[in-house]
Coordinates of C-alpha atoms and ligand atoms in Angstrom, one line a residue:
M16 CA 60.2 -37.8 -34.5
Q17 CA 59.1 -36.8 -38.0
P18 CA 57.4 -33.3 -38.1
N19 CA 54.4 -33.1 -40.3
P20 CA 53.2 -29.7 -41.5
V21 CA 49.6 -28.9 -40.5
N22 CA 47.0 -26.8 -42.3
S23 CA 48.5 -23.4 -42.7
S24 CA 45.1 -21.7 -42.4
D25 CA 45.1 -22.9 -38.7
K26 CA 45.9 -19.9 -36.5
H27 CA 47.9 -22.3 -34.3
S28 CA 49.8 -23.7 -37.3
L29 CA 52.8 -25.5 -35.8
L30 CA 54.6 -28.7 -36.5
V31 CA 52.7 -31.7 -35.2
P32 CA 55.0 -34.6 -34.3
E33 CA 54.3 -37.9 -36.0
G34 CA 51.6 -40.1 -34.4
C35 CA 50.1 -37.0 -32.8
L36 CA 46.8 -35.2 -33.3
Q37 CA 46.4 -31.4 -32.7
E38 CA 43.2 -30.7 -30.9
T39 CA 41.7 -27.4 -29.7
I40 CA 40.6 -26.6 -26.2
T41 CA 36.8 -26.0 -26.0
S42 CA 36.3 -25.4 -22.3
V43 CA 38.2 -25.2 -19.0
K44 CA 36.9 -25.5 -15.5
H45 CA 38.9 -24.8 -12.4
Y46 CA 37.6 -26.7 -9.3
T47 CA 40.2 -25.6 -6.7
D48 CA 43.6 -23.9 -6.9
R49 CA 45.0 -27.5 -7.4
L50 CA 42.5 -29.1 -9.7
F51 CA 40.9 -28.4 -13.1
S52 CA 39.3 -30.1 -16.0
F53 CA 39.3 -29.2 -19.7
R54 CA 37.7 -30.4 -22.9
T55 CA 39.1 -30.6 -26.4
T56 CA 37.9 -31.3 -29.9
R57 CA 38.3 -34.9 -30.9
S58 CA 39.6 -36.1 -34.3
P59 CA 37.5 -38.9 -35.6
T60 CA 40.6 -41.1 -35.8
L61 CA 41.1 -41.0 -32.0
R62 CA 39.6 -44.2 -30.7
F63 CA 39.9 -45.5 -27.1
Q64 CA 38.3 -47.9 -24.6
S65 CA 36.6 -46.5 -21.5
G66 CA 39.3 -46.3 -18.7
E67 CA 42.3 -45.8 -21.0
F68 CA 44.8 -43.0 -21.1
V69 CA 46.6 -41.1 -23.8
M70 CA 49.8 -39.0 -23.8
I71 CA 49.2 -35.3 -24.1
G72 CA 51.5 -32.3 -24.5
L73 CA 51.6 -28.7 -25.4
P74 CA 52.8 -27.6 -28.9
G75 CA 55.7 -25.3 -29.3
G76 CA 59.4 -25.8 -28.5
S77 CA 61.6 -28.3 -30.2
K78 CA 60.6 -31.2 -27.9
P79 CA 57.2 -31.1 -26.4
I80 CA 56.8 -32.7 -22.9
F81 CA 54.1 -35.4 -22.9
R82 CA 52.4 -36.9 -19.8
A83 CA 49.8 -39.7 -19.5
Y84 CA 46.2 -38.5 -18.9
S85 CA 43.2 -40.8 -18.5
I86 CA 40.3 -39.7 -20.8
T87 CA 37.4 -38.9 -18.5
S88 CA 34.8 -38.5 -21.3
P89 CA 32.8 -41.4 -22.6
T90 CA 33.9 -43.2 -25.8
W91 CA 31.0 -41.9 -27.8
D92 CA 31.5 -38.3 -26.9
E93 CA 32.5 -36.1 -29.8
E94 CA 34.9 -34.2 -27.5
L95 CA 37.6 -35.4 -25.1
E96 CA 37.7 -34.4 -21.4
F97 CA 40.7 -34.6 -19.0
Y98 CA 41.0 -33.9 -15.3
S99 CA 44.3 -32.6 -14.0
I100 CA 46.2 -31.5 -10.9
K101 CA 48.2 -28.3 -11.0
V102 CA 51.8 -28.7 -9.9
P103 CA 53.4 -25.2 -9.6
D104 CA 56.8 -26.4 -10.9
G105 CA 55.5 -29.4 -12.9
P106 CA 57.1 -29.6 -16.4
L107 CA 53.7 -29.9 -18.1
T108 CA 51.0 -28.9 -15.5
S109 CA 52.6 -25.6 -14.7
K110 CA 51.8 -24.5 -18.3
L111 CA 48.7 -26.7 -18.8
Q112 CA 46.9 -25.0 -15.9
K113 CA 47.0 -21.7 -17.9
I114 CA 45.3 -23.1 -21.1
Q115 CA 42.4 -21.3 -22.5
I116 CA 39.6 -21.9 -25.0
G117 CA 41.1 -21.9 -28.5
D118 CA 44.6 -23.1 -27.4
S119 CA 46.0 -26.2 -29.0
L120 CA 46.9 -29.5 -27.4
L121 CA 48.9 -32.4 -28.8
I122 CA 47.5 -35.9 -28.2
R123 CA 49.3 -39.1 -29.2
K124 CA 46.9 -41.3 -31.1
K125 CA 47.7 -44.5 -29.3
S126 CA 45.6 -45.1 -26.1
S127 CA 46.4 -47.7 -23.5
G128 CA 45.6 -48.7 -19.9
T129 CA 44.7 -51.6 -17.6
V130 CA 41.6 -50.3 -15.8
V131 CA 39.3 -51.4 -18.7
L132 CA 36.4 -53.9 -18.5
S133 CA 38.3 -56.6 -20.5
T134 CA 41.0 -57.1 -17.8
L135 CA 38.4 -58.3 -15.3
T136 CA 36.8 -61.7 -15.2
P137 CA 32.9 -61.7 -15.0
G138 CA 31.5 -60.8 -11.6
R139 CA 28.4 -59.4 -9.9
N140 CA 29.7 -56.1 -8.4
L141 CA 32.2 -53.6 -9.8
Y142 CA 34.1 -51.4 -7.3
M143 CA 36.1 -48.5 -8.7
L144 CA 38.4 -47.2 -5.9
S145 CA 40.1 -43.8 -6.5
T146 CA 42.0 -41.1 -4.7
G147 CA 42.5 -37.5 -6.1
T148 CA 42.8 -37.4 -9.8
G149 CA 42.6 -41.2 -9.9
I150 CA 38.9 -40.8 -10.4
A151 CA 39.6 -39.9 -14.1
P152 CA 39.4 -43.3 -15.8
F153 CA 36.3 -44.1 -13.7
A154 CA 34.5 -41.0 -15.0
S155 CA 34.6 -42.6 -18.5
L156 CA 33.7 -46.1 -17.3
A157 CA 30.7 -44.8 -15.3
R158 CA 29.3 -43.5 -18.6
D159 CA 29.9 -46.7 -20.6
P160 CA 26.7 -48.8 -21.1
E161 CA 28.8 -52.0 -21.1
T162 CA 29.7 -51.3 -17.4
Y163 CA 26.1 -51.7 -16.5
T164 CA 25.6 -54.7 -18.8
R165 CA 28.5 -56.6 -17.2
F166 CA 27.7 -55.7 -13.5
K167 CA 24.6 -55.7 -11.4
R168 CA 26.0 -53.1 -9.0
V169 CA 28.7 -50.4 -9.6
V170 CA 30.4 -48.5 -6.7
L171 CA 32.7 -45.5 -7.2
T172 CA 34.7 -44.4 -4.2
H173 CA 36.6 -41.1 -4.3
T174 CA 38.9 -40.1 -1.4
C175 CA 40.5 -36.6 -1.2
R176 CA 42.1 -34.6 1.5
Q177 CA 39.6 -31.8 1.5
K178 CA 35.8 -31.5 0.7
A179 CA 36.4 -29.1 -2.2
E180 CA 38.5 -31.7 -4.0
L181 CA 35.5 -34.0 -4.2
E182 CA 33.5 -31.6 -6.4
Y183 CA 34.6 -33.1 -9.8
G184 CA 33.3 -36.5 -8.6
Y185 CA 29.9 -35.0 -7.8
H186 CA 29.9 -33.4 -11.2
V187 CA 30.7 -36.8 -12.9
I188 CA 27.8 -38.5 -11.0
E189 CA 25.4 -35.7 -12.0
S190 CA 26.4 -36.1 -15.6
V191 CA 26.0 -39.9 -15.4
H192 CA 22.5 -39.5 -13.9
T193 CA 21.4 -37.1 -16.7
D194 CA 23.1 -39.2 -19.5
P195 CA 20.5 -40.4 -22.1
L196 CA 22.3 -43.7 -22.6
V197 CA 23.0 -44.9 -19.0
G198 CA 21.2 -42.4 -16.7
E199 CA 18.2 -44.5 -15.7
E200 CA 20.2 -47.7 -15.2
A201 CA 22.9 -45.8 -13.3
K202 CA 20.4 -44.3 -10.9
S203 CA 19.6 -47.8 -9.6
K204 CA 23.0 -49.5 -10.0
L205 CA 25.7 -46.8 -9.4
S206 CA 26.7 -45.8 -5.8
H207 CA 29.1 -43.0 -5.1
V208 CA 31.0 -42.9 -1.8
A209 CA 33.0 -39.6 -1.4
T210 CA 35.4 -39.5 1.6
T211 CA 37.8 -37.0 3.0
T212 CA 40.9 -37.5 5.2
Q213 CA 42.0 -34.0 6.3
E214 CA 38.6 -32.3 6.8
D215 CA 35.4 -33.6 8.3
S216 CA 32.7 -34.6 5.8
A217 CA 29.7 -37.0 5.6
V218 CA 32.2 -39.9 5.4
S219 CA 35.7 -39.4 6.7
G220 CA 38.7 -41.7 6.4
R221 CA 41.0 -43.4 3.9
I222 CA 39.4 -46.1 1.7
T223 CA 41.8 -48.7 3.1
N224 CA 40.5 -48.0 6.6
L225 CA 36.9 -47.9 5.5
V226 CA 37.4 -51.4 3.9
Q227 CA 39.2 -52.8 6.9
S228 CA 36.8 -51.4 9.4
K229 CA 33.9 -52.7 7.2
K230 CA 32.4 -49.2 7.3
L231 CA 32.3 -49.1 3.5
F232 CA 30.1 -52.2 3.4
S233 CA 27.7 -50.9 6.1
I234 CA 27.3 -47.6 4.1
L235 CA 26.5 -49.6 1.0
N236 CA 24.5 -52.2 2.9
C237 CA 26.3 -55.0 1.1
P238 CA 28.5 -58.0 2.0
E239 CA 32.3 -57.5 2.5
F240 CA 34.7 -57.9 -0.5
N241 CA 34.8 -61.5 -1.8
P242 CA 36.5 -62.6 -5.0
E243 CA 33.5 -64.7 -6.1
D244 CA 31.2 -61.7 -6.6
D245 CA 33.3 -58.6 -6.5
R246 CA 35.7 -57.1 -9.1
V247 CA 37.9 -54.1 -8.1
M248 CA 39.6 -51.4 -10.1
I249 CA 42.1 -49.1 -8.3
C250 CA 43.5 -45.8 -9.4
G251 CA 45.5 -43.5 -7.2
S252 CA 49.0 -43.0 -5.7
M253 CA 51.6 -45.8 -5.5
A254 CA 51.1 -46.0 -1.7
L255 CA 47.3 -46.5 -2.1
I256 CA 47.8 -49.2 -4.8
K257 CA 50.3 -51.0 -2.6
D258 CA 48.1 -51.0 0.4
L259 CA 44.9 -52.0 -1.4
K260 CA 46.8 -54.7 -3.3
T261 CA 47.8 -56.2 0.0
I262 CA 44.3 -56.1 1.4
L263 CA 42.8 -57.7 -1.7
S264 CA 45.5 -60.3 -2.1
N265 CA 44.9 -61.4 1.5
L266 CA 41.2 -61.9 0.6
G267 CA 42.1 -64.1 -2.3
F268 CA 41.7 -61.6 -5.2
K269 CA 44.1 -62.0 -8.2
E270 CA 45.5 -59.1 -10.2
G271 CA 44.4 -59.1 -13.8
S272 CA 46.1 -57.9 -17.0
H273 CA 45.4 -57.8 -20.7
R274 CA 47.0 -61.3 -21.0
E275 CA 45.2 -62.8 -18.1
P276 CA 42.0 -61.1 -16.7
G277 CA 41.7 -61.2 -13.0
T278 CA 39.5 -60.1 -10.1
F279 CA 41.2 -56.7 -9.6
V280 CA 43.3 -54.3 -11.7
V281 CA 45.3 -51.2 -10.9
E282 CA 46.4 -48.0 -12.6
R283 CA 48.5 -45.3 -11.2
A284 CA 47.1 -41.7 -11.2
F285 CA 49.8 -40.3 -13.5
V286 CA 50.7 -36.7 -13.0
D287 CA 51.9 -35.8 -9.5
Ligands
LIG11 P1 45.8 -38.8 3.7 O1 45.3 -37.4 3.7 O2 45.5 -39.6 5.0 O3 47.2 -39.0 3.3 P2 47.3 -37.3 -2.1 O4 46.7 -35.9 -2.4 O5 48.5 -37.3 -1.2 O6 47.5 -38.0 -3.4 O7 46.2 -38.1 -1.4 C1 44.9 -38.2 -1.9 C2 44.1 -39.0 -0.9 O8 44.6 -40.3 -0.8 C3 44.2 -38.4 0.5 O9 42.9 -38.4 1.1 C4 45.1 -39.4 1.2 O10 44.9 -39.6 2.6 C5 44.8 -40.7 0.5 N1 45.9 -41.7 0.6 C6 47.2 -41.4 0.5 N2 47.9 -42.6 0.6 C7 47.0 -43.5 0.9 C8 47.2 -44.9 1.2 N3 48.4 -45.5 1.3 N4 46.1 -45.6 1.5 C9 44.9 -45.0 1.5 N5 44.7 -43.7 1.2 C10 45.7 -43.0 0.9

């Protein structure tokens, strides 16, 4: 790692590792004692596709710790937004959860990820299935006009243990509906299904159970999953990915990649 000096007039003047940008925190919102989101400035050189992640870290110390975070803000936004869990003894999140406006954040310039529109073959309906902080890449995709150009119907499902953990998803949907670029289209095309597993709410149950019992499709008033019409993106824990992969593979869906687009794609929710 080759340290580069940054502008010495910056009050956070520190060494920025090569390939990194130093951004400034512009807002922080705590949703529960386990979940928060934050926004940062965005250098014009940071480009990404909706659904991708970047490596982020905190400056200071000889070797900053970096973790992968999906960018939740849309590609055209002049700031960046991230959604994070707080792990009390987590190497990064134990410190990250204390960040405040004006603090610095290191972001590696190179973005990557699989839950992007180009890894799916054309289809009619897009399902974005998430648990916990796995909603993050879909928050960006739900605000991308291309999502609505490619698909006639878009469904975002978000499953958490408790009702309070669903709040960020409601906030995302509200910001999609009031978005000048996609708001009107999203009101007719985007459905949001929020479910809980350890507390009663309007819809209770794991997404795997809701798919297998067909309850998801009766809520949406649409046909069951089929690989001709439906494309599926998954982001959550390893266990969720494994179970949904089995369900989809049994229905004839094929996993996509950058090399070979398919009818479903997966991304792990990174920090845990
Ligand atoms: P559950 O409460 O039944 O375990 P976590 O916070 O552990 O990452 O879980 C987030 C959500 O994902 C919880 O609602 C949890 O349900 C659900 N979940 C965990 N594992 C699976 C799985 N294998 N299939 C479907 N949902 C899962």
